JSON list of C-alpha atoms in Angstrom, two decimals:
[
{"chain": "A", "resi": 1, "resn": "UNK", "atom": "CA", "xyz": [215.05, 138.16, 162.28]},
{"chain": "A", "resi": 2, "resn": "UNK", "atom": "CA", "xyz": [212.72, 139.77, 160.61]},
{"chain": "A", "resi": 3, "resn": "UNK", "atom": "CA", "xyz": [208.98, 138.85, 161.83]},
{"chain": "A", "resi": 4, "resn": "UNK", "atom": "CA", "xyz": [206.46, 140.79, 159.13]},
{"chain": "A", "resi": 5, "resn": "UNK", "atom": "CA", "xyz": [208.66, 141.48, 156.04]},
{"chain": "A", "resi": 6, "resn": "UNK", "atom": "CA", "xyz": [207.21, 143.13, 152.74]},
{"chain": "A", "resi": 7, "resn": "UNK", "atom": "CA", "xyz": [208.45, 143.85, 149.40]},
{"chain": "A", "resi": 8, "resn": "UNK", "atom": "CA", "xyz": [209.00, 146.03, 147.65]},
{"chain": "A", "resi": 9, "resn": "UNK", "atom": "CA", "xyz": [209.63, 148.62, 150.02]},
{"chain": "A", "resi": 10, "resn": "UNK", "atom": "CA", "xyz": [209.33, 151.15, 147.75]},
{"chain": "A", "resi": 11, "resn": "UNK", "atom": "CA", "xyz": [207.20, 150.96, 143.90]},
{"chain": "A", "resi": 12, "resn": "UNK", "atom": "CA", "xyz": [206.60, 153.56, 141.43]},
{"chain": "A", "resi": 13, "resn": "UNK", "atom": "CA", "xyz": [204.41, 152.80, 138.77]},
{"chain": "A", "resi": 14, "resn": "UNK", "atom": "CA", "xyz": [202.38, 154.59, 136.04]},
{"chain": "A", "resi": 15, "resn": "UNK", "atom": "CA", "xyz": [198.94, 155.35, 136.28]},
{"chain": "A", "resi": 16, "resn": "UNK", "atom": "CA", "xyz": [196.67, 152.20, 134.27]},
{"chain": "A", "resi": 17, "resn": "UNK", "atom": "CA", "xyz": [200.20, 149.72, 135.09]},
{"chain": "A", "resi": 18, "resn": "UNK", "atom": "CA", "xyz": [199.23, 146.33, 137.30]},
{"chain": "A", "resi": 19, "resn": "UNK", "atom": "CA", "xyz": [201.51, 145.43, 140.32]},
{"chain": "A", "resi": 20, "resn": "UNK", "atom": "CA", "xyz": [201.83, 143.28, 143.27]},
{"chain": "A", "resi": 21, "resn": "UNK", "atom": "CA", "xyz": [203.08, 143.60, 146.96]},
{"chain": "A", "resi": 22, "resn": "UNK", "atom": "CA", "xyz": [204.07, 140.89, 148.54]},
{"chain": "A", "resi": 23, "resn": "UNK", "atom": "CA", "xyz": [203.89, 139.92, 152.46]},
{"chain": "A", "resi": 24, "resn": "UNK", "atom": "CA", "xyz": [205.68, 137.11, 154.55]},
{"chain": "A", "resi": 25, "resn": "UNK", "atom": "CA", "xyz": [205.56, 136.73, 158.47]},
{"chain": "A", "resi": 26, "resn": "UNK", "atom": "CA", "xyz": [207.08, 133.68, 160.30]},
{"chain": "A", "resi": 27, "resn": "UNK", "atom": "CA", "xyz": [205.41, 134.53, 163.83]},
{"chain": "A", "resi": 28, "resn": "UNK", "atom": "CA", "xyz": [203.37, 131.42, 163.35]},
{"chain": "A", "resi": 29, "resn": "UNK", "atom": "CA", "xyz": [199.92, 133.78, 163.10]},
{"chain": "A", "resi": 30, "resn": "UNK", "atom": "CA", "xyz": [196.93, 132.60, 161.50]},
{"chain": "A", "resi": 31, "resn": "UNK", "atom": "CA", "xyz": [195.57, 136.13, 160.72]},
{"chain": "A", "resi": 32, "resn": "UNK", "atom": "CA", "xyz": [196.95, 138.42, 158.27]},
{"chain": "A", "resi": 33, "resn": "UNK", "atom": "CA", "xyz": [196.05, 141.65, 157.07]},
{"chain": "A", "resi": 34, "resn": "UNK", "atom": "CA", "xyz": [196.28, 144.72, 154.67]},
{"chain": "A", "resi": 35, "resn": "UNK", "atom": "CA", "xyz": [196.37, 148.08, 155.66]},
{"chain": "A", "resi": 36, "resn": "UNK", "atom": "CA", "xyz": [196.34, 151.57, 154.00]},
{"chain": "A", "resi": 37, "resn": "UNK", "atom": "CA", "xyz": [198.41, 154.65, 154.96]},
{"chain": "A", "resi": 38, "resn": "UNK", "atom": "CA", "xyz": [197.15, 157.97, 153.66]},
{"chain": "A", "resi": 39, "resn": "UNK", "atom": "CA", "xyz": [198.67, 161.04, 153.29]},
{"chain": "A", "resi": 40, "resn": "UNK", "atom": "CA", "xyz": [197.01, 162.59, 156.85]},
{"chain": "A", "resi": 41, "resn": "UNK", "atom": "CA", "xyz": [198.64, 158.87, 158.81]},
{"chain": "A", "resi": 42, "resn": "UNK", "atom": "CA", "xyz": [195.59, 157.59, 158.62]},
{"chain": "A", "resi": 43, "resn": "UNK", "atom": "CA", "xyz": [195.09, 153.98, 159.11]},
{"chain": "A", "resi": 44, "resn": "UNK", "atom": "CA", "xyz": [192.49, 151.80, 157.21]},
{"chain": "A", "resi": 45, "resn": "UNK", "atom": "CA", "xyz": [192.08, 148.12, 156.82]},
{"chain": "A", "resi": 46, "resn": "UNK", "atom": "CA", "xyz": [191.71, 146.96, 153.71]},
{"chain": "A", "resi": 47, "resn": "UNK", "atom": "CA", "xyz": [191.25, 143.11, 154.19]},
{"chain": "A", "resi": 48, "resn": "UNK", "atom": "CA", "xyz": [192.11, 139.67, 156.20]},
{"chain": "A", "resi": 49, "resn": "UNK", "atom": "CA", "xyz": [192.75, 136.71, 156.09]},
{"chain": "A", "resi": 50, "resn": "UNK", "atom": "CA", "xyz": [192.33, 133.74, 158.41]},
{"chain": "A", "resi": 51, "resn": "UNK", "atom": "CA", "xyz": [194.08, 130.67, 157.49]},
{"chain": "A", "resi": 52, "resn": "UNK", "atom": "CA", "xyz": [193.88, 131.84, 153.58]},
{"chain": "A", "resi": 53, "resn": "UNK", "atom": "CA", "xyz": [190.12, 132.45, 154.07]},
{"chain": "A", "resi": 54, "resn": "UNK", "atom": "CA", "xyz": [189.05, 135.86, 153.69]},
{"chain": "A", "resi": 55, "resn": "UNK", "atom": "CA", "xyz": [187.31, 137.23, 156.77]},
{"chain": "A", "resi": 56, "resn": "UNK", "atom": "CA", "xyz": [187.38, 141.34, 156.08]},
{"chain": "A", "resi": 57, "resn": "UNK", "atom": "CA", "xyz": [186.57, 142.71, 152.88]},
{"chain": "A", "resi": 58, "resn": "UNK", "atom": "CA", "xyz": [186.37, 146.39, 153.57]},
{"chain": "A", "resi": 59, "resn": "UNK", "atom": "CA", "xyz": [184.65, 148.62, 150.55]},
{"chain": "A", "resi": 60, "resn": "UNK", "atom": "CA", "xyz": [187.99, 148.53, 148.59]},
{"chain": "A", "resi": 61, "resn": "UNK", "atom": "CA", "xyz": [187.65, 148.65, 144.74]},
{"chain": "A", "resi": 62, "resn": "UNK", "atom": "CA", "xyz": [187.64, 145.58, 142.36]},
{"chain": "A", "resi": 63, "resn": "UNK", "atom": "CA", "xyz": [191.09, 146.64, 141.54]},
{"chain": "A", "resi": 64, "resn": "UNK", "atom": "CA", "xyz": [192.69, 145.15, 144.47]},
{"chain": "A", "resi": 65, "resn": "UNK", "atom": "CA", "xyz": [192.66, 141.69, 144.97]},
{"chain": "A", "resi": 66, "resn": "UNK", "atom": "CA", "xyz": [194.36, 139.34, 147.79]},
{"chain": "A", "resi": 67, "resn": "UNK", "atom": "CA", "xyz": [195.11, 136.35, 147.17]},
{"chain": "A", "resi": 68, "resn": "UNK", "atom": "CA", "xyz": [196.94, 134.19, 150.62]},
{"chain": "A", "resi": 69, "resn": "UNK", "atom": "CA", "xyz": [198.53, 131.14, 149.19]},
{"chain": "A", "resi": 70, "resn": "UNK", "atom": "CA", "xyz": [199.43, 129.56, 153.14]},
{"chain": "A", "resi": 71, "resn": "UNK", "atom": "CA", "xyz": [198.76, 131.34, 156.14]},
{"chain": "A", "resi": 72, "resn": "UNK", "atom": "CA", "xyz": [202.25, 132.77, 156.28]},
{"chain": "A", "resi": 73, "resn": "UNK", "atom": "CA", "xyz": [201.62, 135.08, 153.02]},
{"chain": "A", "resi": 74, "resn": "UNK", "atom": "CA", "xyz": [199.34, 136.96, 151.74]},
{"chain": "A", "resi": 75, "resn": "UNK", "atom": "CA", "xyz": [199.94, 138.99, 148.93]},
{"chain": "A", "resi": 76, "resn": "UNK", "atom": "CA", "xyz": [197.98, 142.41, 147.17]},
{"chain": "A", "resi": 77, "resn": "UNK", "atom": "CA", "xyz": [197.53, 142.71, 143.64]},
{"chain": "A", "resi": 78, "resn": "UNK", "atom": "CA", "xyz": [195.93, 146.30, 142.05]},
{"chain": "A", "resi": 79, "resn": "UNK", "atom": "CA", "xyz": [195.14, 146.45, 138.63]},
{"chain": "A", "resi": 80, "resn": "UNK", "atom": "CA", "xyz": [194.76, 149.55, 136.57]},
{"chain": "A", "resi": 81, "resn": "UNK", "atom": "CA", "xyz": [196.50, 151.32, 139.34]},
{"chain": "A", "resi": 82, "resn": "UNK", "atom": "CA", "xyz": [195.17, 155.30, 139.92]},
{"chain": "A", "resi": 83, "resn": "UNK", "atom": "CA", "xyz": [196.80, 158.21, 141.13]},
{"chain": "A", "resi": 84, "resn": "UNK", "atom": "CA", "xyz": [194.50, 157.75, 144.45]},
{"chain": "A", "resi": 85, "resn": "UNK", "atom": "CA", "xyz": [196.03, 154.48, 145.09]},
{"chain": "A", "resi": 86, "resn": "UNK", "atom": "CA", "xyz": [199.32, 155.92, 146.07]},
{"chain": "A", "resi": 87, "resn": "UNK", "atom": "CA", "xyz": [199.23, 155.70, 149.78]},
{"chain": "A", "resi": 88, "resn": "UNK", "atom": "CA", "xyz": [202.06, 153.67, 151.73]},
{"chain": "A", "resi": 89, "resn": "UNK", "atom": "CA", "xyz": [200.15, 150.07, 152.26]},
{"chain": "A", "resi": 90, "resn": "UNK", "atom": "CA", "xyz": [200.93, 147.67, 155.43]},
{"chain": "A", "resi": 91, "resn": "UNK", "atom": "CA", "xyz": [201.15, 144.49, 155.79]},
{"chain": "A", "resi": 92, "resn": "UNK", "atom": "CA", "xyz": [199.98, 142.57, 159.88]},
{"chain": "A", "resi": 93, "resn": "UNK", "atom": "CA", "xyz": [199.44, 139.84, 161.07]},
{"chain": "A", "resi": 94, "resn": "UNK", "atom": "CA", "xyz": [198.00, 138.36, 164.61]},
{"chain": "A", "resi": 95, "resn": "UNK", "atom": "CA", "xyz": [197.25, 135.01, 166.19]},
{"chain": "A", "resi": 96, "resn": "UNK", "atom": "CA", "xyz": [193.97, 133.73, 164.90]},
{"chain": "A", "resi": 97, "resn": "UNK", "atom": "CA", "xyz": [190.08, 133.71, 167.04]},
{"chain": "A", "resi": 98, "resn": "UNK", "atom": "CA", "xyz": [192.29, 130.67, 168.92]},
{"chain": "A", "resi": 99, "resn": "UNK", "atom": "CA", "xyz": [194.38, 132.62, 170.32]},
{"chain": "A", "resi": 100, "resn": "UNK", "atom": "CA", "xyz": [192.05, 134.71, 172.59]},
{"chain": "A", "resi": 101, "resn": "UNK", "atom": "CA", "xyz": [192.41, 138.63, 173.44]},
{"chain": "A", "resi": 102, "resn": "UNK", "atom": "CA", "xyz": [196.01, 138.39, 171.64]},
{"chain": "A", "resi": 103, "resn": "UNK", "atom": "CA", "xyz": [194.24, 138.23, 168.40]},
{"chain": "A", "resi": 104, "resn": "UNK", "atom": "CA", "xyz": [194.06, 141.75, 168.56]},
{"chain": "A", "resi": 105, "resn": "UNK", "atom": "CA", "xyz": [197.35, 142.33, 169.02]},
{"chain": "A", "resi": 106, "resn": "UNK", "atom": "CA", "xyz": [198.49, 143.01, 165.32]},
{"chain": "A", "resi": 107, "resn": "UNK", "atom": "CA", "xyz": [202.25, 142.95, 164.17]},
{"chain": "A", "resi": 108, "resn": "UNK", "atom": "CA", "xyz": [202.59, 145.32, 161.14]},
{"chain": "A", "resi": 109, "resn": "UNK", "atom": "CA", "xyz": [205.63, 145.17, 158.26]},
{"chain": "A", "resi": 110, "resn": "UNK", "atom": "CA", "xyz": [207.91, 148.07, 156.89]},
{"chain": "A", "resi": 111, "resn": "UNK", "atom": "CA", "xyz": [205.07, 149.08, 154.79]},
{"chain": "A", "resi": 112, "resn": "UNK", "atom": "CA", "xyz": [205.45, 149.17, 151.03]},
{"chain": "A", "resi": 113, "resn": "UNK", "atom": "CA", "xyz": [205.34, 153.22, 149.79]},
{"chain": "A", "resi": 114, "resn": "UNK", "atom": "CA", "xyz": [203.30, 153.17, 146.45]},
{"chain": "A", "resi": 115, "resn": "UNK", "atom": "CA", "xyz": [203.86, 155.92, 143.77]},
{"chain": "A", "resi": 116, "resn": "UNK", "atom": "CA", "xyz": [201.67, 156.29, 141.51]},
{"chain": "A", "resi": 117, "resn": "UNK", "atom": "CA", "xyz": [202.36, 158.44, 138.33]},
{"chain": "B", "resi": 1, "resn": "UNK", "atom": "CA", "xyz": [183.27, 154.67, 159.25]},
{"chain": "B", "resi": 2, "resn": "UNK", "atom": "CA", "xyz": [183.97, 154.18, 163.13]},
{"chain": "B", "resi": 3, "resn": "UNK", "atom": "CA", "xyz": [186.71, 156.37, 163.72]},
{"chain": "B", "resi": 4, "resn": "UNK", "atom": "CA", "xyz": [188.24, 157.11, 167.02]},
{"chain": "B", "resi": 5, "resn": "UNK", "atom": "CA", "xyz": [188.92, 160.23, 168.60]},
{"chain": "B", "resi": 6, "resn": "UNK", "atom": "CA", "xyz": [192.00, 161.09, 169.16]},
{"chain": "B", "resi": 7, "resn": "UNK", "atom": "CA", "xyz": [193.97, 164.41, 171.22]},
{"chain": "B", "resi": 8, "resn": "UNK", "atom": "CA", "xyz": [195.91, 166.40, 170.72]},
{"chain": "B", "resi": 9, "resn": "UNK", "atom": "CA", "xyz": [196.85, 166.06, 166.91]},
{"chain": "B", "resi": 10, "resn": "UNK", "atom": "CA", "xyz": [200.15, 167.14, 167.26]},
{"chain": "B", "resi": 11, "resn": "UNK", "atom": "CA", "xyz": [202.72, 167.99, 170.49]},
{"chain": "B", "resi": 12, "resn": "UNK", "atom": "CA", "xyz": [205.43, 169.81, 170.66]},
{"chain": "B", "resi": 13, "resn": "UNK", "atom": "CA", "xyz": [207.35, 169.44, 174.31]},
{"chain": "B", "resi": 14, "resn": "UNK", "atom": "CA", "xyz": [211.08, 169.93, 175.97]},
{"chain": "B", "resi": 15, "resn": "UNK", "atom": "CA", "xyz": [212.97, 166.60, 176.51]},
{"chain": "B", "resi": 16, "resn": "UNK", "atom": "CA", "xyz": [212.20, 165.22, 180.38]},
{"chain": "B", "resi": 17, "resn": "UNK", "atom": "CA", "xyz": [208.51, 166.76, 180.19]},
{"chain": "B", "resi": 18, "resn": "UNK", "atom": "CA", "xyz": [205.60, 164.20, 180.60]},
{"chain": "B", "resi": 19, "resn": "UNK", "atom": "CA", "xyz": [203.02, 163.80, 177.58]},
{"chain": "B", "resi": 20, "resn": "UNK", "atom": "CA", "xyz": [199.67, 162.38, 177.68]},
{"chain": "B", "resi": 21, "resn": "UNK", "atom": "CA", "xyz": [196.95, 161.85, 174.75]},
{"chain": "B", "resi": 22, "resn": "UNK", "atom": "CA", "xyz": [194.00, 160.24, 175.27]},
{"chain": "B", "resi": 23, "resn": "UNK", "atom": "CA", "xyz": [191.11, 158.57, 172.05]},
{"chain": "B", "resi": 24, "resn": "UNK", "atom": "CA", "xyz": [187.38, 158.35, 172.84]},
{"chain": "B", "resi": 25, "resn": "UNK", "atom": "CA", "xyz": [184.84, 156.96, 171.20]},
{"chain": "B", "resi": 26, "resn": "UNK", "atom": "CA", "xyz": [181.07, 156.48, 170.87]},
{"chain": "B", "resi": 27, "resn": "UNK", "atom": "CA", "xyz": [180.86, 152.72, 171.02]},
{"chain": "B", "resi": 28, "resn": "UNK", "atom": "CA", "xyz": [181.90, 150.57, 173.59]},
{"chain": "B", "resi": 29, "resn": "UNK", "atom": "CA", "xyz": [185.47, 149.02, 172.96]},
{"chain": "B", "resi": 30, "resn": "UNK", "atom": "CA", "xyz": [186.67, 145.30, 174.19]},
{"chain": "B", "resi": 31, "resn": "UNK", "atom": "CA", "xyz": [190.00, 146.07, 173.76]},
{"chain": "B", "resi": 32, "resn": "UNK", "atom": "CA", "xyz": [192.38, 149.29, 173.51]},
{"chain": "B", "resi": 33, "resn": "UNK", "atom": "CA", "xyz": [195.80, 149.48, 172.00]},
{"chain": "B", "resi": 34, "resn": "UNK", "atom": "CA", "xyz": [198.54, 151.92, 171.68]},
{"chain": "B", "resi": 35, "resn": "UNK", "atom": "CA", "xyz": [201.05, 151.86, 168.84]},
{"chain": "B", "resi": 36, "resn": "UNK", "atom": "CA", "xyz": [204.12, 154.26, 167.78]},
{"chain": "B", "resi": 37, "resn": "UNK", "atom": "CA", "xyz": [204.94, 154.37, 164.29]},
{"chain": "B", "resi": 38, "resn": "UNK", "atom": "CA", "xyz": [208.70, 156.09, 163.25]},
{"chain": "B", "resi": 39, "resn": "UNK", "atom": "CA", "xyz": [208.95, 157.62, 160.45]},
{"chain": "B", "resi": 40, "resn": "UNK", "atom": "CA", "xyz": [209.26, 155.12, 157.22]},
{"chain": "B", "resi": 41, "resn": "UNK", "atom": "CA", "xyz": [208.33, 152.28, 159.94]},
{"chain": "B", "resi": 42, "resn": "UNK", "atom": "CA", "xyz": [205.44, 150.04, 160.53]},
{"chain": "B", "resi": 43, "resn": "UNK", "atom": "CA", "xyz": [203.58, 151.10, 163.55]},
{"chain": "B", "resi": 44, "resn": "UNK", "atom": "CA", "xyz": [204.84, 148.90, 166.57]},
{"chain": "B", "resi": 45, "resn": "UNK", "atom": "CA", "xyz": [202.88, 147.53, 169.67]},
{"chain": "B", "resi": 46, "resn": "UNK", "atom": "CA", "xyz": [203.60, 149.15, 172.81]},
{"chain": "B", "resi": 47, "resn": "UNK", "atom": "CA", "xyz": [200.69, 148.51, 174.91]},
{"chain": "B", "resi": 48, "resn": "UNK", "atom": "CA", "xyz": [197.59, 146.54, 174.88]},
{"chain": "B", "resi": 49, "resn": "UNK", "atom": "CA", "xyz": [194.47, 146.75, 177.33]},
{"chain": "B", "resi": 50, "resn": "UNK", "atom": "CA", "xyz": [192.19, 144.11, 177.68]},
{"chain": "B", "resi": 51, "resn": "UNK", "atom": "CA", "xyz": [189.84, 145.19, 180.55]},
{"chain": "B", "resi": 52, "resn": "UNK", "atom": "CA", "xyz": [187.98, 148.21, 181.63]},
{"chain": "B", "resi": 53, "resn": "UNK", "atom": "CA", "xyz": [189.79, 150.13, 184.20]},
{"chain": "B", "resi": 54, "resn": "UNK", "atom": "CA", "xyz": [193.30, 148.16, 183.55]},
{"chain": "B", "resi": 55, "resn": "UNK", "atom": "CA", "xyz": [196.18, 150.40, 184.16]},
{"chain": "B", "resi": 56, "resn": "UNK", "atom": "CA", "xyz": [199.54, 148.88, 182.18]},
{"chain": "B", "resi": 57, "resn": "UNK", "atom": "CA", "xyz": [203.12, 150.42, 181.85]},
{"chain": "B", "resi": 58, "resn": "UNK", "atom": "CA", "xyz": [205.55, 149.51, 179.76]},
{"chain": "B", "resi": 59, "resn": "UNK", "atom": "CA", "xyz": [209.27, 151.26, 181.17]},
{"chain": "B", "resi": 60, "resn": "UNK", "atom": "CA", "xyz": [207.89, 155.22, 181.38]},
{"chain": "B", "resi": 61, "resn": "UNK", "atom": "CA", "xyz": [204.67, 154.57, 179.32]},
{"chain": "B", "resi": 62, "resn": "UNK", "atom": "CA", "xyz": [201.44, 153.99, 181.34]},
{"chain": "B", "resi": 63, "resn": "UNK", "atom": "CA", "xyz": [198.16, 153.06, 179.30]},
{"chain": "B", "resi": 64, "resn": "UNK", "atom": "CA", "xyz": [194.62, 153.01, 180.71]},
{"chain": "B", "resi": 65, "resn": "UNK", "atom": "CA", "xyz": [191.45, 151.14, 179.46]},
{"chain": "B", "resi": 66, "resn": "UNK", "atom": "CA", "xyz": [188.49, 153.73, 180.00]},
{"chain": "B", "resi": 67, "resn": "UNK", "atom": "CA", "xyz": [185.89, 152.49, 183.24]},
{"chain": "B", "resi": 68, "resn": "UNK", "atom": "CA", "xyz": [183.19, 153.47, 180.69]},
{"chain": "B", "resi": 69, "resn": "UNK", "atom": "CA", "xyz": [185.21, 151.51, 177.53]},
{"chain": "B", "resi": 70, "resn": "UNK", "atom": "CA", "xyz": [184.99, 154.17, 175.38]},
{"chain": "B", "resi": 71, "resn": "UNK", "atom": "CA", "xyz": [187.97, 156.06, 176.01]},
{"chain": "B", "resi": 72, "resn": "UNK", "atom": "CA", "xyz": [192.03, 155.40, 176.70]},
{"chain": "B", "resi": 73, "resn": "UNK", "atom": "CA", "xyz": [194.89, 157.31, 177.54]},
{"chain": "B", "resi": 74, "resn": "UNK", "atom": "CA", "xyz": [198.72, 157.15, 177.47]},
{"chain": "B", "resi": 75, "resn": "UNK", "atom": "CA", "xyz": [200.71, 158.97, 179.01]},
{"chain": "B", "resi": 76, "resn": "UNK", "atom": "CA", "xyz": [204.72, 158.54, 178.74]},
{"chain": "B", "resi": 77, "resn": "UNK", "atom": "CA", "xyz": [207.09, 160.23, 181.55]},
{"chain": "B", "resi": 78, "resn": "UNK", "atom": "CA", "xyz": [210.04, 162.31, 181.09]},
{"chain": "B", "resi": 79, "resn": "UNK", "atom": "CA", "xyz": [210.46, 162.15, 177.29]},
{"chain": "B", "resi": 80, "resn": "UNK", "atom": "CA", "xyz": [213.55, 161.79, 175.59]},
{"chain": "B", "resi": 81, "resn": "UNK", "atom": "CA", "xyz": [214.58, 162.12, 171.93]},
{"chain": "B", "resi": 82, "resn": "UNK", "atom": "CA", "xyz": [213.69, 158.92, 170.90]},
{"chain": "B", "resi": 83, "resn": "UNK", "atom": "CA", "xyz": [210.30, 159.24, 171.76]},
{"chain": "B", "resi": 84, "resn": "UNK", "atom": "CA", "xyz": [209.32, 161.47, 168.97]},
{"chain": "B", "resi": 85, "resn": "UNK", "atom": "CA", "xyz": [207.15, 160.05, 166.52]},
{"chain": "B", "resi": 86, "resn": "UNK", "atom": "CA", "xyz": [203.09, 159.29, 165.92]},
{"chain": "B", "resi": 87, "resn": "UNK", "atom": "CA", "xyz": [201.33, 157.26, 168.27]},
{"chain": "B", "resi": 88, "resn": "UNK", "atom": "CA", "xyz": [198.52, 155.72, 167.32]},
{"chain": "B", "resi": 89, "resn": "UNK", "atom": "CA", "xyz": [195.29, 154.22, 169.24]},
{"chain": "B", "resi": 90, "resn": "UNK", "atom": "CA", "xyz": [193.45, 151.74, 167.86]},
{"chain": "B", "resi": 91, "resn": "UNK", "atom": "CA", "xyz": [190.99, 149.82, 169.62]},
{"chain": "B", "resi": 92, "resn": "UNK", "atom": "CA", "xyz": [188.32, 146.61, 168.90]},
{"chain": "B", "resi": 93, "resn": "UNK", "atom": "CA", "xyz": [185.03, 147.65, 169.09]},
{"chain": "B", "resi": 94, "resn": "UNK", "atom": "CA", "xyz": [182.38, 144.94, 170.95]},
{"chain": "B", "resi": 95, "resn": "UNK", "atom": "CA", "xyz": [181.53, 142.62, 168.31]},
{"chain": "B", "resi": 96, "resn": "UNK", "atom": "CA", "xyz": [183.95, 143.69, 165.83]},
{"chain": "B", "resi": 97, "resn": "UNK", "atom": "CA", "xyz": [186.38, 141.91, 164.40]},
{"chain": "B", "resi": 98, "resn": "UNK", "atom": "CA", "xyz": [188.41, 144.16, 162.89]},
{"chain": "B", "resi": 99, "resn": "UNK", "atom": "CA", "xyz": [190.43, 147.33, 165.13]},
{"chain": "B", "resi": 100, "resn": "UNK", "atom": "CA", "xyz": [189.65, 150.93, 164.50]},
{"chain": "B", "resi": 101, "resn": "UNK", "atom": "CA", "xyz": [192.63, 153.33, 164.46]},
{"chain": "B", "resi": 102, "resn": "UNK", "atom": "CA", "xyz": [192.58, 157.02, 165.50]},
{"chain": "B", "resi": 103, "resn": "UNK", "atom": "CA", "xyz": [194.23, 159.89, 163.51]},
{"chain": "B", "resi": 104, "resn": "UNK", "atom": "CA", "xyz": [197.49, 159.98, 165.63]},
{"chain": "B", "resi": 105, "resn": "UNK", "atom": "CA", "xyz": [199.51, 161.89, 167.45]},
{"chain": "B", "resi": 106, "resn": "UNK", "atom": "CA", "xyz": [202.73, 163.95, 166.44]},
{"chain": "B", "resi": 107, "resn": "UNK", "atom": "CA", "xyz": [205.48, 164.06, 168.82]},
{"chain": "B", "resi": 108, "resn": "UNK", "atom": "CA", "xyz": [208.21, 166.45, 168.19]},
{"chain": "B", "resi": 109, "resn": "UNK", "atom": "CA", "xyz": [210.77, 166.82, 171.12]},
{"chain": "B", "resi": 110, "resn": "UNK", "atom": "CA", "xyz": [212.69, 169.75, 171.21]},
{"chain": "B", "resi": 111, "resn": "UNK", "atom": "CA", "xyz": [216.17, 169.12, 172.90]}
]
């Protein structure tokens, strides 16, 4: 069973083009995030959510927008995608503040590999 | 931003030789966590440290949280094959409430 799931796994797109990623977990977490892989492995949160609020807004362009409609998805939406978007983008998710020191302990998806062309 | 440090970058070893890598930082962490990401994989939990000075293994991996909380190592004994792959730090810093990752390190293994 899978516990963070994400789709697509893999999107290639043209540069100015609009697209979504999706993002599902059923571990019963009230925290989800967005991550994003660079080229180098690095790691970088983008944003979270606790119960669909949003709690980290990193400095991430206007172009990306979140949008969690329960607390079991939460879903990223770029617009006028660049050629410095494509990166490989996670998906986590943790208990919430309730759920003491395990709230750090982050589950992370597949990841979704964006192309941008 | 906040990074962590994290050594080496990149290890290459025999299978059955020990490994250890180690992240420190400048600020004071509450909490220290190791993850190992395959390749085409979402990074996975292996340990997590919640106090300074904790020592946690998990089969032949062995994490510690720093005594000063700025600084954790793991070490994993006699490697096999399936340990290559990047491991990853990350690590909540006090009064954050987001977790910092460091850069990784490579694994290769040669048989």
């Amino acid at each position: 069973d899978t516990a963070v799931s994400q789709t697509p796994k893999y999107l290639v797109t043209q540069m100015g083009n609009d697209k979504s990623i999706k993002c599902e977990q059923n571990l019963g977490h009230d925290t989800m995030y967005w991550y994003k892989q660079d080229s180098k492995k690095f790691l970088k949160i983008m944003f979270s959510y606790n119960n669909k609020e949003l709690i980290i807004n990193e400095t991430v362009p206007n172009r990306f927008s979140p949008k969690s409609p329960d607390k079991a998805h939460l879903n990223l939406h770029i617009n006028s995608l660049e050629l410095g978007d494509s990166a490989v983008y996670f998906c986590a998710s943790s208990y919430g503040l309730a759920g003491g020191f395990s709230y750090n302990e982050q589950f992370f998806g597949p990841g979704t590999r964006l192309t941008v062309l | 931003g906040q990074q962590l440090n994290q050594s080496p970058q990149s290890m290459f070893i025999q299978e059955g030789e020990d490994v250890s890598m180690n992240c420190t930082s400048s600020s004071i962490f509450n909490t220290w966590l190791w993850y190992k990401q395959d390749p085409g994989e979402g990074p996975v939990l292996l340990i997590a440290l919640y106090k300074a000075g904790e020592l946690t293994s998990n089969g032949r991996l062995t994490a510690q949280f720093g005594i000063t909380r700025k600084d954790s190592f793991l070490n994993i004994s006699a490697s096999i094959p399936s340990d290559v792959g990047i491991y990853f730090c990350a690590g909540q810093i006090q009064g954050a409430q987001k977790l910092v990752f460091g850069q990784g390190t490579r694994l290769t293994i040669n048989p």
